[in-house]
Amino acid sequence: MRFVHETRPQRVRFGSGTAPDAVAEEVERLGAHRVMVIASPAARDAADRITAGLPLALRHHEVVMHVPTEVAARAHQAAVEARADAVVSIGGGSATGLAKAVALASGLPVVAVPTTYAGSEATAVWGTTDGSRKTTGSDPRVLPRAVVYDAELTLSLPVGMSVASGLNAVAHCVDSMWSPGSDPIDRTLAAEGIRALAEGLPLVTAGPADLRGRELALYGAYVSAVAFSSAGSGLHHRICHVLGGAYRLPHAQTHAIVLPHVLALNAPYAPEAQARMARAFDAGSALAGLDRLRRAVDAPRALGDVGLRRADVSAAAGLILPVVPPDNPAPVTRAVLERLLTAAWNGDDPA
Ligand code: NAD
């Protein structure tokens, strides 16, 4: 066994109903006196409660998925004009992503309060979109200094979005099993993420107000993001990155739909990872475990339903091919990608 594992410096607080006090304490620890709060409109109620205890400089609500560069520039300008000395983001990956863009431009520290299972808060990866081109990079300055997880804030996340976002977190686990930087620590965290999400997500769909299911899903989302942050993106994330950037597909739903097809492709070529995921799902195979979970939560099935045109499948395969990780377990050609995307577009049985 030989590996290099880097643990990212970040304070993480977890506790239902604790966000207002916890965020105020984290802001105080940073010594900040002029806070910029970035909150998506859907998280406005949560933002009202959390902001009440903060030394506020401004609230910013222009949050757009995949962080268009002009949206990022306006947020940075607003931070400069308000002389903000810290950023608090409240919302899903889009709100966290905008806070990261401000941090990248300004160096301001971020406290993240996630309200979905996207996991961006645990990574040093930033992303912006210019036209149809999505650019990402990694920079330690964008890693939130602290994350406050409060599952009560996720109770308002609609079931459909909870399912898609939760499967986005499962995708972090699956890719972490074989992406280029995957190490034994990542795979341990990824297996734990699968276990927690496979238990939590069906509880969320059975009873969206069930805090136990919400806590399991949020905890699972965190450990899967920590795994992914170290392991880096594998074939699955490369595919979804292109689809999200070039065709503006919704992030979480795209992950939820593509994941079983990538798992079906790679699993036969990665027997150890396959067996480990099967154990984490408590199923006969990884694919059977994912399939059982997807049925239990009524997961989205077809790329055709979320905005990809059938006519775009071939061109999309051409865009993905150059970014396929060279050490992906299964051999990947343009024809393989076209078959995979066609199956995902139709919503075919991945097996
Ligand atoms: P999102 O943040 O856009 O949220 C999806 C929808 O849910 C939005 O309409 C939002 O307003 C709503 N919402 C969020 N929280 C809610 C709540 N508690 N109650 C009700 N509604 C709520 O989407 P996402 O899937 O969380 O994040 C996707 C973005 O994050 C993408 O741009 C993706 O690229 C990025 N991302 C980045 C990383 C990274 O490491 N950099 C990791 C994961 C995702």
mmCIF file of C-alpha atoms and ligand atoms in Angstrom:
data_model
loop_
_atom_site.group_PDB
_atom_site.id
_atom_site.type_symbol
_atom_site.label_atom_id
_atom_site.label_comp_id
_atom_site.label_asym_id
_atom_site.label_seq_id
_atom_site.Cartn_x
_atom_site.Cartn_y
_atom_site.Cartn_z
ATOM 1 C CA MET A 1 0.000 0.000 0.000
ATOM 2 C CA ARG A 2 1.426 3.369 -0.997
ATOM 3 C CA PHE A 3 -0.454 6.662 -1.118
ATOM 4 C CA VAL A 4 -0.419 10.392 -0.342
ATOM 5 C CA HIS A 5 -3.541 11.761 1.319
ATOM 6 C CA GLU A 6 -4.114 15.424 2.058
ATOM 7 C CA THR A 7 -6.659 16.388 4.715
ATOM 8 C CA ARG A 8 -8.192 19.813 4.129
ATOM 9 C CA PRO A 9 -8.208 22.325 6.994
ATOM 10 C CA GLN A 10 -11.827 23.120 7.785
ATOM 11 C CA ARG A 11 -14.033 23.307 10.877
ATOM 12 C CA VAL A 12 -17.243 21.322 10.547
ATOM 13 C CA ARG A 13 -20.194 21.673 12.909
ATOM 14 C CA PHE A 14 -23.204 19.414 12.701
ATOM 15 C CA GLY A 15 -26.415 19.826 14.702
ATOM 16 C CA SER A 16 -30.093 20.234 13.890
ATOM 17 C CA GLY A 17 -31.469 23.611 14.991
ATOM 18 C CA THR A 18 -28.008 25.014 15.771
ATOM 19 C CA ALA A 19 -27.238 27.106 12.657
ATOM 20 C CA PRO A 20 -28.001 30.646 13.939
ATOM 21 C CA ASP A 21 -25.740 30.325 16.996
ATOM 22 C CA ALA A 22 -23.111 28.222 15.242
ATOM 23 C CA VAL A 23 -22.737 30.641 12.313
ATOM 24 C CA ALA A 24 -22.475 33.634 14.691
ATOM 25 C CA GLU A 25 -19.722 31.838 16.610
ATOM 26 C CA GLU A 26 -17.807 30.953 13.446
ATOM 27 C CA VAL A 27 -18.003 34.556 12.205
ATOM 28 C CA GLU A 28 -16.683 35.730 15.571
ATOM 29 C CA ARG A 29 -13.821 33.213 15.409
ATOM 30 C CA LEU A 30 -12.842 34.758 12.066
ATOM 31 C CA GLY A 31 -12.823 38.200 13.692
ATOM 32 C CA ALA A 32 -15.199 39.463 11.006
ATOM 33 C CA HIS A 33 -17.306 42.614 11.495
ATOM 34 C CA ARG A 34 -18.837 43.181 8.047
ATOM 35 C CA VAL A 35 -20.459 40.030 6.720
ATOM 36 C CA MET A 36 -21.770 39.522 3.183
ATOM 37 C CA VAL A 37 -24.592 36.958 3.258
ATOM 38 C CA ILE A 38 -25.166 35.132 -0.034
ATOM 39 C CA ALA A 39 -28.444 33.215 -0.014
ATOM 40 C CA SER A 40 -30.511 31.705 -2.786
ATOM 41 C CA PRO A 41 -34.114 32.987 -2.793
ATOM 42 C CA ALA A 42 -35.367 29.545 -1.669
ATOM 43 C CA ALA A 43 -33.198 29.812 1.440
ATOM 44 C CA ARG A 44 -34.495 33.273 2.375
ATOM 45 C CA ASP A 45 -36.275 32.127 5.555
ATOM 46 C CA ALA A 46 -33.191 30.323 6.787
ATOM 47 C CA ALA A 47 -31.101 33.349 5.850
ATOM 48 C CA ASP A 48 -33.409 35.661 7.856
ATOM 49 C CA ARG A 49 -32.954 33.561 10.998
ATOM 50 C CA ILE A 50 -29.199 33.186 10.602
ATOM 51 C CA THR A 51 -28.539 36.786 9.568
ATOM 52 C CA ALA A 52 -30.314 38.201 12.648
ATOM 53 C CA GLY A 53 -27.290 37.327 14.807
ATOM 54 C CA LEU A 54 -24.567 38.560 12.439
ATOM 55 C CA PRO A 55 -22.717 41.867 11.946
ATOM 56 C CA LEU A 56 -24.231 42.339 8.501
ATOM 57 C CA ALA A 57 -22.713 44.435 5.704
ATOM 58 C CA LEU A 58 -25.021 43.247 2.916
ATOM 59 C CA ARG A 59 -27.308 40.495 1.697
ATOM 60 C CA HIS A 60 -26.927 39.250 -1.845
ATOM 61 C CA HIS A 61 -29.591 37.151 -3.544
ATOM 62 C CA GLU A 62 -28.495 36.906 -7.186
ATOM 63 C CA VAL A 63 -27.630 33.189 -7.177
ATOM 64 C CA VAL A 64 -27.571 31.347 -10.537
ATOM 65 C CA MET A 65 -26.659 27.703 -11.133
ATOM 66 C CA HIS A 66 -23.161 27.075 -12.553
ATOM 67 C CA VAL A 67 -22.096 30.636 -11.536
ATOM 68 C CA PRO A 68 -22.114 32.701 -14.763
ATOM 69 C CA THR A 69 -19.000 34.934 -14.820
ATOM 70 C CA GLU A 70 -21.056 38.146 -14.894
ATOM 71 C CA VAL A 71 -22.994 37.029 -11.803
ATOM 72 C CA ALA A 72 -19.693 36.314 -10.039
ATOM 73 C CA ALA A 73 -18.312 39.720 -11.054
ATOM 74 C CA ARG A 74 -21.394 41.525 -9.687
ATOM 75 C CA ALA A 75 -21.164 39.648 -6.380
ATOM 76 C CA HIS A 76 -17.465 40.508 -6.048
ATOM 77 C CA GLN A 77 -18.182 44.166 -6.835
ATOM 78 C CA ALA A 78 -20.937 44.213 -4.192
ATOM 79 C CA ALA A 79 -18.521 42.729 -1.620
ATOM 80 C CA VAL A 80 -15.908 45.380 -2.402
ATOM 81 C CA GLU A 81 -18.414 48.263 -2.237
ATOM 82 C CA ALA A 82 -19.785 47.015 1.101
ATOM 83 C CA ARG A 83 -16.237 46.519 2.452
ATOM 84 C CA ALA A 84 -17.180 42.981 3.482
ATOM 85 C CA ASP A 85 -14.609 41.067 5.540
ATOM 86 C CA ALA A 86 -16.262 37.623 5.416
ATOM 87 C CA VAL A 87 -18.876 35.771 3.360
ATOM 88 C CA VAL A 88 -21.612 33.518 4.722
ATOM 89 C CA SER A 89 -23.326 31.376 2.067
ATOM 90 C CA ILE A 90 -26.725 29.844 2.782
ATOM 91 C CA GLY A 91 -28.195 27.523 0.163
ATOM 92 C CA GLY A 92 -27.258 24.745 -2.232
ATOM 93 C CA GLY A 93 -24.177 24.307 -4.377
ATOM 94 C CA SER A 94 -25.056 27.404 -6.407
ATOM 95 C CA ALA A 95 -24.914 29.711 -3.358
ATOM 96 C CA THR A 96 -21.726 28.030 -2.124
ATOM 97 C CA GLY A 97 -20.289 28.297 -5.641
ATOM 98 C CA LEU A 98 -20.944 32.037 -5.780
ATOM 99 C CA ALA A 99 -19.312 32.520 -2.365
ATOM 100 C CA LYS A 100 -16.287 30.594 -3.647
ATOM 101 C CA ALA A 101 -16.095 32.857 -6.709
ATOM 102 C CA VAL A 102 -16.075 35.900 -4.391
ATOM 103 C CA ALA A 103 -13.390 34.246 -2.248
ATOM 104 C CA LEU A 104 -11.292 33.517 -5.335
ATOM 105 C CA ALA A 105 -11.415 37.158 -6.434
ATOM 106 C CA SER A 106 -11.059 38.739 -2.996
ATOM 107 C CA GLY A 107 -9.443 36.243 -0.609
ATOM 108 C CA LEU A 108 -12.360 36.698 1.833
ATOM 109 C CA PRO A 109 -13.013 33.758 4.194
ATOM 110 C CA VAL A 110 -16.267 31.822 3.722
ATOM 111 C CA VAL A 111 -18.578 30.171 6.238
ATOM 112 C CA ALA A 112 -20.870 27.793 4.338
ATOM 113 C CA VAL A 113 -24.336 26.709 5.446
ATOM 114 C CA PRO A 114 -25.447 24.037 2.944
ATOM 115 C CA THR A 115 -29.136 23.344 2.377
ATOM 116 C CA THR A 116 -28.751 20.612 -0.264
ATOM 117 C CA TYR A 117 -26.515 17.532 -0.540
ATOM 118 C CA ALA A 118 -24.271 18.978 -3.298
ATOM 119 C CA GLY A 119 -21.149 18.911 -1.118
ATOM 120 C CA SER A 120 -19.372 21.896 -2.692
ATOM 121 C CA GLU A 121 -18.688 23.241 0.815
ATOM 122 C CA ALA A 122 -16.131 20.485 1.481
ATOM 123 C CA THR A 123 -14.057 20.994 -1.672
ATOM 124 C CA ALA A 124 -11.507 23.565 -2.817
ATOM 125 C CA VAL A 125 -12.965 23.417 -6.330
ATOM 126 C CA TRP A 126 -14.514 26.547 -7.844
ATOM 127 C CA GLY A 127 -16.463 26.751 -11.094
ATOM 128 C CA THR A 128 -17.781 29.520 -13.315
ATOM 129 C CA THR A 129 -19.566 29.472 -16.657
ATOM 130 C CA ASP A 130 -18.893 31.766 -19.586
ATOM 131 C CA GLY A 131 -21.526 31.270 -22.269
ATOM 132 C CA SER A 132 -21.653 27.502 -22.717
ATOM 133 C CA ARG A 133 -18.159 26.890 -21.376
ATOM 134 C CA LYS A 134 -17.701 25.841 -17.769
ATOM 135 C CA THR A 135 -14.307 26.471 -16.215
ATOM 136 C CA THR A 136 -13.250 24.869 -12.954
ATOM 137 C CA GLY A 137 -10.133 25.077 -10.876
ATOM 138 C CA SER A 138 -8.830 24.215 -7.450
ATOM 139 C CA ASP A 139 -7.600 26.853 -5.017
ATOM 140 C CA PRO A 140 -7.208 26.556 -1.234
ATOM 141 C CA ARG A 141 -8.600 30.108 -0.809
ATOM 142 C CA VAL A 142 -12.096 28.999 -1.878
ATOM 143 C CA LEU A 143 -12.369 26.163 0.653
ATOM 144 C CA PRO A 144 -14.853 27.438 3.265
ATOM 145 C CA ARG A 145 -13.072 27.965 6.601
ATOM 146 C CA ALA A 146 -16.074 26.534 8.410
ATOM 147 C CA VAL A 147 -19.186 24.572 7.475
ATOM 148 C CA VAL A 148 -22.347 24.561 9.565
ATOM 149 C CA TYR A 149 -24.672 21.639 8.880
ATOM 150 C CA ASP A 150 -28.195 21.988 10.262
ATOM 151 C CA ALA A 151 -30.594 19.372 8.899
ATOM 152 C CA GLU A 152 -33.625 21.497 9.884
ATOM 153 C CA LEU A 153 -32.645 23.846 7.043
ATOM 154 C CA THR A 154 -33.107 20.990 4.572
ATOM 155 C CA LEU A 155 -36.695 20.200 5.604
ATOM 156 C CA SER A 156 -37.978 22.653 2.975
ATOM 157 C CA LEU A 157 -35.973 21.020 0.160
ATOM 158 C CA PRO A 158 -38.654 19.431 -2.063
ATOM 159 C CA VAL A 159 -38.562 15.610 -2.236
ATOM 160 C CA GLY A 160 -37.630 15.533 -5.946
ATOM 161 C CA MET A 161 -34.696 17.881 -5.389
ATOM 162 C CA SER A 162 -33.679 15.965 -2.235
ATOM 163 C CA VAL A 163 -33.555 12.733 -4.250
ATOM 164 C CA ALA A 164 -31.564 14.216 -7.125
ATOM 165 C CA SER A 165 -29.188 16.017 -4.789
ATOM 166 C CA GLY A 166 -28.772 12.909 -2.621
ATOM 167 C CA LEU A 167 -27.881 10.857 -5.701
ATOM 168 C CA ASN A 168 -25.385 13.572 -6.645
ATOM 169 C CA ALA A 169 -23.766 12.788 -3.281
ATOM 170 C CA VAL A 170 -23.849 9.045 -4.051
ATOM 171 C CA ALA A 171 -22.081 9.912 -7.315
ATOM 172 C CA HIS A 172 -19.276 11.550 -5.310
ATOM 173 C CA CYS A 173 -18.845 8.221 -3.519
ATOM 174 C CA VAL A 174 -18.909 6.088 -6.668
ATOM 175 C CA ASP A 175 -16.407 8.261 -8.550
ATOM 176 C CA SER A 176 -14.165 8.408 -5.443
ATOM 177 C CA MET A 177 -13.742 4.634 -5.718
ATOM 178 C CA TRP A 178 -11.788 4.917 -8.975
ATOM 179 C CA SER A 179 -11.047 8.537 -9.876
ATOM 180 C CA PRO A 180 -7.406 9.474 -10.551
ATOM 181 C CA GLY A 181 -6.497 10.542 -6.982
ATOM 182 C CA SER A 182 -8.472 7.846 -5.150
ATOM 183 C CA ASP A 183 -6.702 6.501 -2.036
ATOM 184 C CA PRO A 184 -7.737 4.098 0.751
ATOM 185 C CA ILE A 185 -8.936 6.956 3.019
ATOM 186 C CA ASP A 186 -11.191 8.300 0.253
ATOM 187 C CA ARG A 187 -12.627 4.846 -0.385
ATOM 188 C CA THR A 188 -13.382 4.341 3.317
ATOM 189 C CA LEU A 189 -15.236 7.657 3.442
ATOM 190 C CA ALA A 190 -17.006 6.896 0.161
ATOM 191 C CA ALA A 191 -18.261 3.555 1.467
ATOM 192 C CA GLU A 192 -19.546 5.255 4.627
ATOM 193 C CA GLY A 193 -21.233 7.895 2.450
ATOM 194 C CA ILE A 194 -23.033 5.212 0.432
ATOM 195 C CA ARG A 195 -24.166 3.471 3.632
ATOM 196 C CA ALA A 196 -25.570 6.689 5.163
ATOM 197 C CA LEU A 197 -27.225 7.933 1.963
ATOM 198 C CA ALA A 198 -28.744 4.537 1.128
ATOM 199 C CA GLU A 199 -30.315 4.505 4.594
ATOM 200 C CA GLY A 200 -31.244 8.194 4.773
ATOM 201 C CA LEU A 201 -32.697 8.982 1.332
ATOM 202 C CA PRO A 202 -35.574 6.436 1.486
ATOM 203 C CA LEU A 203 -36.481 7.870 4.913
ATOM 204 C CA VAL A 204 -36.602 11.344 3.356
ATOM 205 C CA THR A 205 -38.945 10.246 0.566
ATOM 206 C CA ALA A 206 -41.137 8.245 2.970
ATOM 207 C CA GLY A 207 -41.422 11.218 5.329
ATOM 208 C CA PRO A 208 -39.884 14.503 4.108
ATOM 209 C CA ALA A 209 -40.199 15.972 7.622
ATOM 210 C CA ASP A 210 -38.311 13.034 9.174
ATOM 211 C CA LEU A 211 -35.261 14.692 10.702
ATOM 212 C CA ARG A 212 -33.430 11.370 11.124
ATOM 213 C CA GLY A 213 -33.496 10.745 7.357
ATOM 214 C CA ARG A 214 -32.449 14.347 6.678
ATOM 215 C CA GLU A 215 -29.543 14.094 9.133
ATOM 216 C CA LEU A 216 -28.313 10.822 7.620
ATOM 217 C CA ALA A 217 -28.492 12.277 4.117
ATOM 218 C CA LEU A 218 -26.676 15.475 5.138
ATOM 219 C CA TYR A 219 -23.981 13.552 7.013
ATOM 220 C CA GLY A 220 -23.619 11.180 4.042
ATOM 221 C CA ALA A 221 -23.334 14.174 1.713
ATOM 222 C CA TYR A 222 -20.515 15.604 3.834
ATOM 223 C CA VAL A 223 -18.380 12.446 3.994
ATOM 224 C CA SER A 224 -18.909 11.783 0.295
ATOM 225 C CA ALA A 225 -17.770 15.318 -0.537
ATOM 226 C CA VAL A 226 -14.651 14.920 1.627
ATOM 227 C CA ALA A 227 -13.842 11.710 -0.255
ATOM 228 C CA PHE A 228 -14.470 13.365 -3.606
ATOM 229 C CA SER A 229 -12.458 16.443 -2.680
ATOM 230 C CA SER A 230 -9.384 14.258 -2.258
ATOM 231 C CA ALA A 231 -10.042 11.699 -4.998
ATOM 232 C CA GLY A 232 -10.929 14.184 -7.755
ATOM 233 C CA SER A 233 -13.321 13.686 -10.609
ATOM 234 C CA GLY A 234 -13.607 10.420 -12.469
ATOM 235 C CA LEU A 235 -15.496 9.517 -15.614
ATOM 236 C CA HIS A 236 -18.921 10.225 -14.113
ATOM 237 C CA HIS A 237 -18.083 13.801 -13.107
ATOM 238 C CA ARG A 238 -16.320 14.479 -16.396
ATOM 239 C CA ILE A 239 -19.485 13.486 -18.264
ATOM 240 C CA CYS A 240 -21.795 15.560 -16.055
ATOM 241 C CA HIS A 241 -19.450 18.541 -16.116
ATOM 242 C CA VAL A 242 -19.666 18.668 -19.920
ATOM 243 C CA LEU A 243 -23.441 18.152 -19.945
ATOM 244 C CA GLY A 244 -23.988 20.861 -17.317
ATOM 245 C CA GLY A 245 -21.712 23.411 -18.944
ATOM 246 C CA ALA A 246 -22.408 22.876 -22.648
ATOM 247 C CA TYR A 247 -26.151 22.127 -22.449
ATOM 248 C CA ARG A 248 -27.075 23.864 -19.161
ATOM 249 C CA LEU A 249 -28.626 20.705 -17.748
ATOM 250 C CA PRO A 250 -29.635 20.810 -14.064
ATOM 251 C CA HIS A 251 -26.666 19.630 -12.003
ATOM 252 C CA ALA A 252 -28.162 17.215 -9.465
ATOM 253 C CA GLN A 253 -30.687 15.605 -11.836
ATOM 254 C CA THR A 254 -28.009 15.031 -14.474
ATOM 255 C CA HIS A 255 -25.842 13.226 -11.912
ATOM 256 C CA ALA A 256 -28.776 11.156 -10.702
ATOM 257 C CA ILE A 257 -29.556 9.982 -14.248
ATOM 258 C CA VAL A 258 -26.032 9.328 -15.537
ATOM 259 C CA LEU A 259 -24.663 7.544 -12.438
ATOM 260 C CA PRO A 260 -26.085 4.018 -12.929
ATOM 261 C CA HIS A 261 -24.846 3.967 -16.522
ATOM 262 C CA VAL A 262 -21.271 4.813 -15.490
ATOM 263 C CA LEU A 263 -21.449 2.264 -12.674
ATOM 264 C CA ALA A 264 -22.681 -0.410 -15.105
ATOM 265 C CA LEU A 265 -19.800 0.422 -17.461
ATOM 266 C CA ASN A 266 -16.984 0.475 -14.870
ATOM 267 C CA ALA A 267 -18.042 -2.113 -12.283
ATOM 268 C CA PRO A 268 -16.927 -5.210 -14.259
ATOM 269 C CA TYR A 269 -13.449 -3.662 -14.604
ATOM 270 C CA ALA A 270 -13.119 -2.673 -10.922
ATOM 271 C CA PRO A 271 -14.022 -5.791 -8.941
ATOM 272 C CA GLU A 272 -12.621 -4.611 -5.591
ATOM 273 C CA ALA A 273 -14.452 -1.278 -5.696
ATOM 274 C CA GLN A 274 -17.561 -3.060 -6.927
ATOM 275 C CA ALA A 275 -17.525 -5.483 -3.986
ATOM 276 C CA ARG A 276 -16.936 -2.670 -1.501
ATOM 277 C CA MET A 277 -19.855 -0.636 -2.827
ATOM 278 C CA ALA A 278 -22.060 -3.745 -2.790
ATOM 279 C CA ARG A 279 -21.271 -4.189 0.923
ATOM 280 C CA ALA A 280 -21.995 -0.508 1.591
ATOM 281 C CA PHE A 281 -25.365 -0.830 -0.163
ATOM 282 C CA ASP A 282 -25.908 -4.168 1.616
ATOM 283 C CA ALA A 283 -26.764 -5.673 -1.778
ATOM 284 C CA GLY A 284 -25.593 -8.505 -4.037
ATOM 285 C CA SER A 285 -23.804 -6.069 -6.359
ATOM 286 C CA ALA A 286 -23.143 -2.327 -6.463
ATOM 287 C CA LEU A 287 -25.490 -1.929 -9.425
ATOM 288 C CA ALA A 288 -28.264 -3.885 -7.691
ATOM 289 C CA GLY A 289 -27.804 -1.705 -4.584
ATOM 290 C CA LEU A 290 -27.979 1.520 -6.573
ATOM 291 C CA ASP A 291 -30.963 0.218 -8.523
ATOM 292 C CA ARG A 292 -32.814 -0.646 -5.293
ATOM 293 C CA LEU A 293 -32.113 2.815 -3.893
ATOM 294 C CA ARG A 294 -33.206 4.522 -7.122
ATOM 295 C CA ARG A 295 -36.481 2.601 -7.123
ATOM 296 C CA ALA A 296 -37.115 3.350 -3.442
ATOM 297 C CA VAL A 297 -36.748 7.093 -4.023
ATOM 298 C CA ASP A 298 -38.287 7.186 -7.525
ATOM 299 C CA ALA A 299 -35.129 8.675 -9.060
ATOM 300 C CA PRO A 300 -35.160 10.632 -12.325
ATOM 301 C CA ARG A 301 -34.310 8.311 -15.243
ATOM 302 C CA ALA A 302 -33.854 10.044 -18.584
ATOM 303 C CA LEU A 303 -31.660 12.871 -19.869
ATOM 304 C CA GLY A 304 -34.397 13.493 -22.428
ATOM 305 C CA ASP A 305 -36.596 14.638 -19.514
ATOM 306 C CA VAL A 306 -34.149 17.246 -18.193
ATOM 307 C CA GLY A 307 -33.425 19.197 -21.356
ATOM 308 C CA LEU A 308 -30.892 17.290 -23.493
ATOM 309 C CA ARG A 309 -31.973 16.980 -27.121
ATOM 310 C CA ARG A 310 -31.511 13.568 -28.757
ATOM 311 C CA ALA A 311 -29.685 15.347 -31.578
ATOM 312 C CA ASP A 312 -27.037 16.573 -29.096
ATOM 313 C CA VAL A 313 -25.987 13.103 -27.902
ATOM 314 C CA SER A 314 -23.331 12.515 -30.557
ATOM 315 C CA ALA A 315 -21.744 15.955 -30.185
ATOM 316 C CA ALA A 316 -21.777 15.576 -26.393
ATOM 317 C CA ALA A 317 -19.855 12.297 -26.708
ATOM 318 C CA GLY A 318 -17.284 14.149 -28.820
ATOM 319 C CA LEU A 319 -16.882 16.830 -26.137
ATOM 320 C CA ILE A 320 -16.498 14.272 -23.350
ATOM 321 C CA LEU A 321 -13.958 11.978 -25.039
ATOM 322 C CA PRO A 322 -10.909 14.275 -24.604
ATOM 323 C CA VAL A 323 -11.564 14.658 -20.843
ATOM 324 C CA VAL A 324 -12.028 10.971 -20.007
ATOM 325 C CA PRO A 325 -9.474 10.039 -17.289
ATOM 326 C CA PRO A 326 -6.795 7.910 -18.951
ATOM 327 C CA ASP A 327 -6.876 5.353 -16.116
ATOM 328 C CA ASN A 328 -10.661 4.874 -16.094
ATOM 329 C CA PRO A 329 -11.325 1.201 -15.256
ATOM 330 C CA ALA A 330 -13.313 0.454 -18.450
ATOM 331 C CA PRO A 331 -11.882 1.363 -21.855
ATOM 332 C CA VAL A 332 -13.783 4.344 -23.252
ATOM 333 C CA THR A 333 -14.210 5.244 -26.913
ATOM 334 C CA ARG A 334 -16.529 7.702 -28.581
ATOM 335 C CA ALA A 335 -18.836 4.793 -29.468
ATOM 336 C CA VAL A 336 -18.936 3.695 -25.811
ATOM 337 C CA LEU A 337 -19.844 7.239 -24.760
ATOM 338 C CA GLU A 338 -22.547 7.499 -27.421
ATOM 339 C CA ARG A 339 -24.068 4.207 -26.242
ATOM 340 C CA LEU A 340 -23.914 5.333 -22.606
ATOM 341 C CA LEU A 341 -25.488 8.727 -23.325
ATOM 342 C CA THR A 342 -28.156 7.192 -25.561
ATOM 343 C CA ALA A 343 -29.122 4.761 -22.801
ATOM 344 C CA ALA A 344 -29.194 7.622 -20.281
ATOM 345 C CA TRP A 345 -31.181 9.783 -22.699
ATOM 346 C CA ASN A 346 -33.789 7.044 -23.152
ATOM 347 C CA GLY A 347 -33.842 6.064 -19.476
ATOM 348 C CA ASP A 348 -32.930 2.466 -20.391
ATOM 349 C CA ASP A 349 -32.108 -0.156 -17.772
ATOM 350 C CA PRO A 350 -28.356 0.391 -17.183
ATOM 351 C CA ALA A 351 -27.739 -3.318 -16.665
HETATM 352 P P1 NAD B 1 -28.750 24.634 -6.286
HETATM 353 O O1 NAD B 1 -27.882 25.239 -5.261
HETATM 354 O O2 NAD B 1 -28.956 25.423 -7.528
HETATM 355 O O3 NAD B 1 -30.133 24.273 -5.616
HETATM 356 C C1 NAD B 1 -31.142 23.630 -6.395
HETATM 357 C C2 NAD B 1 -32.511 24.253 -6.123
HETATM 358 O O4 NAD B 1 -32.900 23.986 -4.787
HETATM 359 C C3 NAD B 1 -32.507 25.767 -6.271
HETATM 360 O O5 NAD B 1 -33.707 26.162 -6.888
HETATM 361 C C4 NAD B 1 -32.441 26.248 -4.839
HETATM 362 O O6 NAD B 1 -32.977 27.528 -4.684
HETATM 363 C C5 NAD B 1 -33.271 25.190 -4.134
HETATM 364 N N1 NAD B 1 -32.972 25.013 -2.712
HETATM 365 C C6 NAD B 1 -31.754 24.888 -2.148
HETATM 366 N N2 NAD B 1 -31.885 24.652 -0.822
HETATM 367 C C7 NAD B 1 -33.207 24.617 -0.557
HETATM 368 C C8 NAD B 1 -33.968 24.380 0.616
HETATM 369 N N3 NAD B 1 -33.396 24.073 1.786
HETATM 370 N N4 NAD B 1 -35.314 24.433 0.541
HETATM 371 C C9 NAD B 1 -35.914 24.673 -0.651
HETATM 372 N N5 NAD B 1 -35.246 24.882 -1.801
HETATM 373 C C10 NAD B 1 -33.910 24.846 -1.759
HETATM 374 O O7 NAD B 1 -28.234 23.190 -6.759
HETATM 375 P P2 NAD B 1 -27.228 22.136 -6.103
HETATM 376 O O8 NAD B 1 -27.526 20.864 -6.778
HETATM 377 O O9 NAD B 1 -27.264 22.192 -4.624
HETATM 378 O O10 NAD B 1 -25.809 22.667 -6.558
HETATM 379 C C11 NAD B 1 -25.451 22.653 -7.920
HETATM 380 C C12 NAD B 1 -24.273 23.585 -8.208
HETATM 381 O O11 NAD B 1 -23.213 23.316 -7.308
HETATM 382 C C13 NAD B 1 -23.733 23.373 -9.611
HETATM 383 O O12 NAD B 1 -23.372 24.609 -10.173
HETATM 384 C C14 NAD B 1 -22.503 22.517 -9.384
HETATM 385 O O13 NAD B 1 -21.547 22.661 -10.400
HETATM 386 C C15 NAD B 1 -22.028 23.032 -8.051
HETATM 387 N N6 NAD B 1 -21.240 22.029 -7.292
HETATM 388 C C16 NAD B 1 -19.926 22.305 -7.094
HETATM 389 C C17 NAD B 1 -19.142 21.403 -6.388
HETATM 390 C C18 NAD B 1 -17.710 21.744 -6.121
HETATM 391 O O14 NAD B 1 -16.992 20.978 -5.500
HETATM 392 N N7 NAD B 1 -17.245 22.883 -6.550
HETATM 393 C C19 NAD B 1 -19.696 20.220 -5.882
HETATM 394 C C20 NAD B 1 -21.056 19.980 -6.096
HETATM 395 C C21 NAD B 1 -21.816 20.908 -6.803
#
